[in-house]
CSV table of C-alpha atoms and ligand atoms in Angstrom, one decimal:
chain,number,residue,atom,x,y,z
Z,1,MET,CA,111.1,43.3,97.2
Z,2,ILE,CA,110.6,44.4,100.8
Z,3,ARG,CA,112.0,47.8,100.0
Z,4,ASP,CA,109.1,48.4,97.7
Z,5,VAL,CA,106.5,47.8,100.5
Z,6,GLU,CA,105.1,50.9,102.2
Z,7,ARG,CA,103.6,48.9,105.1
Z,8,ILE,CA,102.3,45.4,105.9
Z,9,LEU,CA,98.6,45.2,105.9
Z,10,LEU,CA,98.2,41.5,106.9
Z,11,ASN,CA,101.0,39.5,108.3
Z,12,GLU,CA,101.3,35.7,108.2
Z,13,LYS,CA,99.4,35.3,111.5
Z,14,ASP,CA,96.6,37.6,110.3
Z,15,LEU,CA,96.3,35.6,107.0
Z,16,GLU,CA,96.2,32.3,108.9
Z,17,LYS,CA,93.4,33.5,111.1
Z,18,ILE,CA,91.4,34.9,108.1
Z,19,VAL,CA,91.8,31.7,106.1
Z,20,GLU,CA,90.9,29.5,109.0
Z,21,ASP,CA,87.7,31.5,109.6
Z,22,LEU,CA,86.8,31.4,105.9
Z,23,GLY,CA,87.4,27.6,105.8
Z,24,ALA,CA,85.0,27.1,108.8
Z,25,ARG,CA,82.3,29.3,107.2
Z,26,ILE,CA,82.6,27.4,103.9
Z,27,THR,CA,82.6,24.0,105.6
Z,28,ASN,CA,79.4,25.0,107.4
Z,29,GLU,CA,77.8,26.3,104.2
Z,30,TYR,CA,78.2,23.0,102.3
Z,31,LYS,CA,78.4,20.3,105.0
Z,32,ASP,CA,74.8,19.1,104.6
Z,33,SER,CA,74.7,19.3,100.8
Z,34,ASP,CA,74.5,16.1,98.8
Z,35,LYS,CA,76.1,17.7,95.7
Z,36,PRO,CA,79.9,17.4,95.3
Z,37,LEU,CA,81.9,20.6,95.9
Z,38,VAL,CA,84.1,21.9,93.1
Z,39,VAL,CA,86.4,24.9,93.8
Z,40,ILE,CA,87.6,27.0,90.9
Z,41,VAL,CA,90.9,28.6,91.6
Z,42,ILE,CA,91.3,31.8,89.5
Z,43,LEU,CA,94.9,32.0,88.3
Z,44,LYS,CA,97.2,33.4,89.0
Z,45,GLY,CA,96.4,35.7,92.0
Z,46,SER,CA,94.4,33.3,94.1
Z,47,LEU,CA,96.9,30.4,93.9
Z,48,ILE,CA,98.5,30.8,97.3
Z,49,PHE,CA,95.3,31.8,99.1
Z,50,ALA,CA,93.4,28.9,97.6
Z,51,SER,CA,96.1,26.4,98.5
Z,52,ASP,CA,95.8,27.4,102.1
Z,53,LEU,CA,92.1,27.7,102.1
Z,54,ILE,CA,91.2,24.3,100.7
Z,55,ARG,CA,93.2,22.7,103.5
Z,56,ARG,CA,90.8,24.5,105.9
Z,57,ILE,CA,87.7,23.2,104.2
Z,58,GLU,CA,86.8,20.0,106.0
Z,59,LEU,CA,84.8,18.4,103.2
Z,60,PRO,CA,85.6,16.3,100.1
Z,61,LEU,CA,86.2,18.7,97.1
Z,62,GLU,CA,87.6,18.8,93.6
Z,63,ILE,CA,89.8,21.5,92.2
Z,64,GLU,CA,89.6,23.2,88.9
Z,65,PHE,CA,91.5,26.2,87.5
Z,66,MET,CA,90.4,29.1,85.3
Z,67,LYS,CA,92.4,32.1,84.0
Z,68,VAL,CA,90.3,35.1,83.0
Z,69,SER,CA,90.5,38.8,82.5
Z,70,SER,CA,87.7,41.3,82.2
Z,71,TYR,CA,87.7,44.3,80.0
Z,72,GLY,CA,87.4,47.6,81.8
Z,73,ALA,CA,84.6,50.1,81.3
Z,74,GLY,CA,84.8,52.3,78.2
Z,75,THR,CA,86.4,49.8,75.8
Z,76,LYS,CA,84.5,48.4,73.0
Z,77,ASN,CA,84.6,45.1,74.7
Z,78,SER,CA,83.0,46.4,77.9
Z,79,GLY,CA,80.7,43.8,79.4
Z,80,GLU,CA,82.8,40.8,78.2
Z,81,ILE,CA,85.2,38.5,79.9
Z,82,LYS,CA,88.2,36.9,78.2
Z,83,ILE,CA,88.9,33.3,79.1
Z,84,HIS,CA,92.6,32.3,78.9
Z,85,LEU,CA,92.1,28.9,80.5
Z,86,ASP,CA,88.7,27.3,80.7
Z,87,LEU,CA,87.0,24.7,82.8
Z,88,HIS,CA,86.7,21.3,81.2
Z,89,ARG,CA,83.7,19.9,82.9
Z,90,GLU,CA,80.2,19.3,81.9
Z,91,HIS,CA,76.9,19.1,83.8
Z,92,LEU,CA,77.7,22.0,86.1
Z,93,GLU,CA,74.3,21.7,87.6
Z,94,ASP,CA,75.4,18.6,89.4
Z,95,TYR,CA,77.9,20.5,91.6
Z,96,ASN,CA,78.2,23.2,94.2
Z,97,ILE,CA,80.7,25.6,92.7
Z,98,LEU,CA,82.9,27.9,94.7
Z,99,ILE,CA,85.0,30.4,92.9
Z,100,ILE,CA,88.2,31.4,94.8
Z,101,GLU,CA,89.5,34.9,93.9
Z,102,ASP,CA,92.3,37.0,95.4
Z,103,ILE,CA,90.6,40.4,95.4
Z,104,VAL,CA,87.4,42.1,94.3
Z,105,ASP,CA,88.0,45.6,92.9
Z,106,SER,CA,85.6,46.9,90.2
Z,107,GLY,CA,83.6,43.7,90.6
Z,108,ARG,CA,83.6,43.0,86.9
Z,109,THR,CA,85.6,39.8,86.9
Z,110,LEU,CA,83.5,37.9,89.4
Z,111,SER,CA,80.2,39.3,88.3
Z,112,ARG,CA,80.9,38.3,84.7
Z,113,LEU,CA,82.4,34.9,85.6
Z,114,THR,CA,79.5,33.9,87.8
Z,115,GLN,CA,77.1,34.9,85.0
Z,116,LEU,CA,79.1,32.9,82.5
Z,117,LEU,CA,78.9,29.8,84.7
Z,118,ARG,CA,75.2,30.2,85.3
Z,119,ASN,CA,74.7,30.5,81.5
Z,120,ARG,CA,76.4,27.0,81.4
Z,121,ASN,CA,73.7,25.7,83.7
Z,122,ALA,CA,75.6,26.0,87.0
Z,123,ASN,CA,72.8,26.7,89.5
Z,124,ASN,CA,74.8,26.9,92.7
Z,125,VAL,CA,77.8,29.3,92.1
Z,126,LYS,CA,79.2,31.0,95.1
Z,127,THR,CA,82.3,33.2,95.4
Z,128,CYS,CA,85.0,33.6,98.0
Z,129,THR,CA,87.6,36.4,98.0
Z,130,LEU,CA,90.5,37.0,100.3
Z,131,LEU,CA,90.3,40.8,99.9
Z,132,ASP,CA,87.7,43.3,98.9
Z,133,LYS,CA,88.0,47.0,98.0
Z,134,PRO,CA,84.3,48.0,98.2
Z,135,SER,CA,85.0,51.7,97.5
Z,136,ARG,CA,86.2,50.8,94.0
Z,137,ARG,CA,83.1,49.0,92.8
Z,138,GLU,CA,81.8,49.8,89.3
Z,139,VAL,CA,79.2,47.1,89.1
Z,140,GLU,CA,77.0,45.7,91.8
Z,141,PHE,CA,78.7,42.7,93.2
Z,142,GLU,CA,79.3,41.1,96.7
Z,143,ALA,CA,81.2,37.9,97.3
Z,144,ASP,CA,79.5,35.3,99.4
Z,145,PHE,CA,82.6,34.8,101.5
Z,146,CYS,CA,85.0,37.7,102.1
Z,147,GLY,CA,88.2,37.6,104.2
Z,148,TYR,CA,89.0,41.2,104.7
Z,149,SER,CA,88.0,44.6,103.3
Z,150,ILE,CA,90.7,47.1,102.5
Z,151,PRO,CA,90.7,50.8,101.5
Z,152,ASP,CA,91.6,51.9,98.0
Z,153,GLU,CA,95.3,51.1,98.0
Z,154,PHE,CA,97.3,48.8,95.7
Z,155,VAL,CA,98.3,45.7,97.6
Z,156,ILE,CA,100.8,42.9,96.7
Z,157,GLY,CA,102.0,39.6,98.2
Z,158,TYR,CA,100.4,36.3,99.1
Z,159,GLY,CA,99.7,35.7,95.5
Z,160,LEU,CA,98.8,39.3,94.5
Z,161,ASP,CA,101.1,40.9,92.0
Z,162,PHE,CA,102.2,44.1,90.4
Z,163,ASP,CA,103.6,43.5,86.9
Z,164,GLU,CA,103.8,39.8,87.8
Z,165,LYS,CA,106.1,40.4,90.7
Z,166,TYR,CA,105.8,40.2,94.5
Z,167,ARG,CA,103.4,37.2,94.5
Z,168,ASN,CA,105.8,35.2,96.7
Z,169,LEU,CA,105.8,37.7,99.6
Z,170,PRO,CA,104.4,35.8,102.6
Z,171,PHE,CA,102.3,38.8,103.7
Z,172,VAL,CA,99.9,41.3,102.1
Z,173,GLY,CA,101.4,44.7,101.9
Z,174,VAL,CA,100.7,48.1,100.4
Z,175,LEU,CA,103.0,48.9,97.4
Z,176,LYS,CA,104.8,52.2,97.5
Z,177,PRO,CA,103.0,54.5,95.0
Z,178,GLU,CA,106.3,55.5,93.4
Z,179,ILE,CA,106.7,51.9,92.1
Z,180,TYR,CA,103.6,52.1,90.0
Z,181,SER,CA,103.2,55.8,89.2
U,201,IMP,P1,87.9,43.5,89.2
U,201,IMP,O1,87.3,42.8,88.0
U,201,IMP,O2,88.1,45.0,88.9
U,201,IMP,O3,87.1,43.2,90.4
U,201,IMP,O4,89.4,42.9,89.2
U,201,IMP,C1,89.9,42.2,90.1
U,201,IMP,C2,91.3,41.8,89.7
U,201,IMP,O5,92.1,43.0,89.6
U,201,IMP,C3,92.0,40.9,90.7
U,201,IMP,O6,91.8,39.6,90.3
U,201,IMP,C4,93.4,41.4,90.6
U,201,IMP,O7,94.1,40.6,89.6
U,201,IMP,C5,93.4,42.8,90.1
U,201,IMP,N1,93.6,43.7,91.3
U,201,IMP,C6,92.7,44.6,91.7
U,201,IMP,N2,93.2,45.3,92.8
U,201,IMP,C7,94.5,44.8,93.0
U,201,IMP,C8,95.5,45.1,94.0
U,201,IMP,O8,95.4,46.0,94.8
U,201,IMP,N3,96.7,44.4,93.8
U,201,IMP,C9,96.8,43.4,92.9
U,201,IMP,N4,95.9,43.1,92.0
U,201,IMP,C10,94.7,43.8,92.0
U,202,MG,MG1,93.5,38.3,89.6
């Protein structure tokens, strides 16, 4: 796997620092709230990030999983989100909801997902992403908590995949363009 990596962007120490900082910010955000915190882990990419992050949030919380994909622009389904695994929880208005995502690219997935949850009465939905590629945005969207902004390069590792591979690399690296082109 390592042969396919052009360079390491964030090593294990960098990731630890980013996650610790996000955990402190999130703890601070919710510490005085009387509503329970529910984190929604977006499968599969944010699995590893989320498992580290929740251990840095010093508050009681509950974990849920969702698996979604968004249709790109230009297809007949543009504007929709496909739900592969849904949340089984009612009365979303009773919770503070924090969506945990690996990376924001076009912005479609998280903008649609937050909208969907708000349509189901969730009135406090916030988002946390490990990585952000602001230059790739196609819809207006900004995560409430963002770990690290990166240029327009395809990255893998620490949960992020290319063709379902490389998720188990312990760092975030840039994939050699010849692998995907
Ligand atoms: P968005 O809806 O375009 O913001 O899509 C975000 C999703 O695209 C992420 O959850 C990832 O699954 C995927 N993605 C975008 N950029 C990368 C990347 O550089 N590496 C791996 N996955 C990526
Ligand atoms: Mg993803």
